[in-house]
């Protein structure tokens, strides 16, 4: 049975937590990025992105400037803008977006080709370096923008532009005569082609995505073939036991890949497409590969914040259980990619482990990438920060202890913008007979359960409180199933329908509580997820976390900051039996639940000038205050720590 | 009162521990290096070092090859050879060395200038880039070789060659007209000039050393002046709050320096010279600066193994208390330099803290650089090794999990060779009225205590056993003082003279027990240093060691190896009350004291495929076996760990 995702137009987000983020994106991030794309930020180096399109359209003179993937910034902006209209229709912004789309149309070549770098600077070098240049990557982002814009405005123009470009791409790649048997160096177009197929129903787009996925990793390696053609003799900068291909996840055919490796964002985007294709084509080997890779990432290579990519070198995965807290890369975009992938895995099979990870990423490792004002951004989301080390040690230079202004990192902020404006996409899904509630996000959803139109109204104060009230409003009373995710972190959940308790022992399957009945307009579901404070442990193979605990409450991972707890945070010991208390502090950073409790702190009394001595550790009582991880670094800069020494 | 060091000729090392090392150096390292210098190692890239001298002497045609400091390899070899003659006179080797010295003489230019790189390749570029090229550094090493060769053989030839070169250098540098107000980019000549002064009594050599030290760090920076002269506009690769100068410890005048910074070996060599000059010239400000830097290094920036330099970037110091165990650089040469410096600090003032650190370095972080066969070497001496991370993580690529063959690293092995062959230099010193025993190394020393010639015969099975027997053999009976170091690690030392207990409460001053009496031939000192096994802690500010203990027995730091304890060493917990037992295992790696005891190990039972869960740590009993740190990696490659989790 094919799952139909809730589309943007189906879900209106109403809850405080995400509405705030949406407001920040709509009022701060999107206008700022528009100014940036137009080189109107006084202190920032010019983006040149819009100008590149004007030059390509021959409406201005000049050279292409910026990264070879500069076009994708415009695409991500358009995509975020498209999603924003659902919450916040804005005719003026739509007019601006329409004009950008017109400009994109004028920058498109006669053949359908669209990439300002090559059109302007190297018209003869198109498709000669798929490994490093980002033609297909940029195409992918623009396709995503086109689909989003079509879905939110009904306007086909960008969809038609991109369909023309994809038709052209389809003619270039493949095994036919005069075709290139290539695939992108940065995966992205694969997942976008599935989206394009879903709105156009043009099977060629699905097949092209499948072609790119199937072709990847075959020998001889296409990257070698094109390299030889170019006469390029440069040694690749990335190398491991698989050579240089693994950076791009092209070291093996995707169905033979068992461990996440290489650049984490590339990996996430590829796995997303694999899962999409597995469900669209019912490809069992692709499904198995997807599940294997999912298990590897989430059971071996994922931080508790849902950060992925533990190495700065290559912004990449390293190997199983290698999760150092102070050296990680854990790029914001990689956690965003993990959300994309999790959603596709949920399409493949309804298992709450996918939604659990999706939730973990949404409430921790993604939004940690932006400050609460939407003005500064992290590329890297570490779990332990010692500012002095970040400043002085080159091996930690990627671990910033303060978020950077937008203009220093063009990739993560717009990715966050499009994720946050589309948060409604992740809340529900519907099958022929079931509606699923994957996330607890206050919202109103219009779902098609088979033929039945059902409105679901969800209200809660999540993630601060686990009381979820859901009202079911079918167009007409009907028998169908509502499946509610019982999060992995919850213990003693209580589920009631119209006040009657549902026995969760019987009705929970793979983490979802299935309630099948005749639903009438106004039926009430109440789900209580007790939000206990958990002291989490990591698998004993994760060396950096041995002897340490992380505080988690509901979906939120907590951290200690120097602003609340003083310096040398690793010297704090949390007794395992320490009573921790959560309370909502409405005055703290706009209102959030903080956790306080008794702990101990190493005492340096008597150490004087010794560096080493045979000594008992002396500890003195201290109080700790932990705040949600995502909210760190919204006050004065300082140390931060997720994994706290335990006193056992 | 000026201290006179025991000279090489004064001390014969007899104990097993160091004799073994000397044998390895004499029988393995020195011949191997000779072959290497002559390009006779089949699998190794040629050194070209001897050939460079032949070409410079115009006896062969060709280009200079190798590093710009290739000459120093020949110097260090000669120096080690010189020291070796005392233990192991070898007329054949001496003939070879004499021939090398003759060759060096023939490579010397008319002016006295001696550096094969510049003589061959860039005769017009001499002294134009003191910062990066190593003319003065190579000169320094050759001066050290000349002094050693003169002292051990009485032959003056190399001494005369180098005196001529130094006369030339003295004419080049200074504030006179047509002189360069420069100083070396890699300190080394400063300490060698003090040695040269001591054997020649030529005060100009002392003054030249003092000039280089005094000039350093003045503004305008000489490195900028010469850079500008060269028209060199390259950006320096090293930069910190002091700019690029701090890499070379030239960021401030040396007397204003308070923290060790920059390249660790450069720092050690410079601090050595500073202490030398402070004692030779009775310069109080230099003495204060030396003590301040000593405190900074040993109380803030030194690993428990006496490794220094916690960053791979620049092979450098980072900042106070930043001592990560798995990312350190801790170059073998830097610990060797720390031994040099400690000896000079002892000359400045008799305080056992200096000898304690000297001993810590000698028994741990220096000799860990060589395997027990003298065939493989570590540049980097980490305190925690996870081979998989060393292989896969670029930020740990410098942390090798196996020693490398000689030819991959030309700097540390010969430095170790000259240290080990001169170990006798570090054991004793004598003043006008006192003889000091700094180290417990079985040996026979001939000391001049004022006018009095005294032979000291020291016997022990150190470091395995703390029973030290010392026989005092004055030429004639006389009143003088024997001062014995009571090591910082010892508790409950018992000191007897001819069977009578000396009260250590009264007679110990700054870590030395002073015994003043009329000494007669054959008087016996017995010192018992109980070798308890200590669980050492690091200062609470050393984050990486919080909650951890290191095992130390006597001067030896111990470690766990995978070969004895299985993998995932960080999962081992050592209860603070665990009884550890030491026993000498004569069959283990040639015989050494190993430590065993009960510990616990994290149990991964029940974790299955979870990566994070709220859980109690389960631990199961285990036995541990710890071996001396210096002896790690003499069996099959695997994990190693010094700092063990404590169970408190």
CSV table of C-alpha atoms in Angstrom, one decimal, chain B residues 21 27 79 82 107 122 169 213 246 295 300 361 375 464 487 502 540 549 554 619:
chain,number,residue,atom,x,y,z
B,21,UNK,CA,69.8,0.7,26.2
B,27,UNK,CA,75.2,-2.2,18.4
B,79,UNK,CA,78.0,13.1,19.0
B,82,UNK,CA,81.8,10.2,20.7
B,107,UNK,CA,83.8,20.9,3.2
B,122,UNK,CA,72.7,28.6,-2.8
B,169,UNK,CA,79.5,33.5,12.7
B,213,UNK,CA,69.4,35.0,23.6
B,246,UNK,CA,55.8,32.6,18.8
B,295,UNK,CA,57.0,26.3,36.4
B,300,UNK,CA,50.7,23.4,33.5
B,361,UNK,CA,61.5,12.1,31.1
B,375,UNK,CA,64.9,-0.7,15.3
B,464,UNK,CA,62.7,-2.2,39.4
B,487,UNK,CA,62.6,11.5,44.7
B,502,UNK,CA,70.1,9.4,58.9
B,540,UNK,CA,41.3,19.1,38.1
B,549,UNK,CA,44.0,7.6,37.4
B,554,UNK,CA,58.9,4.7,41.3
B,619,UNK,CA,30.4,-3.7,35.2
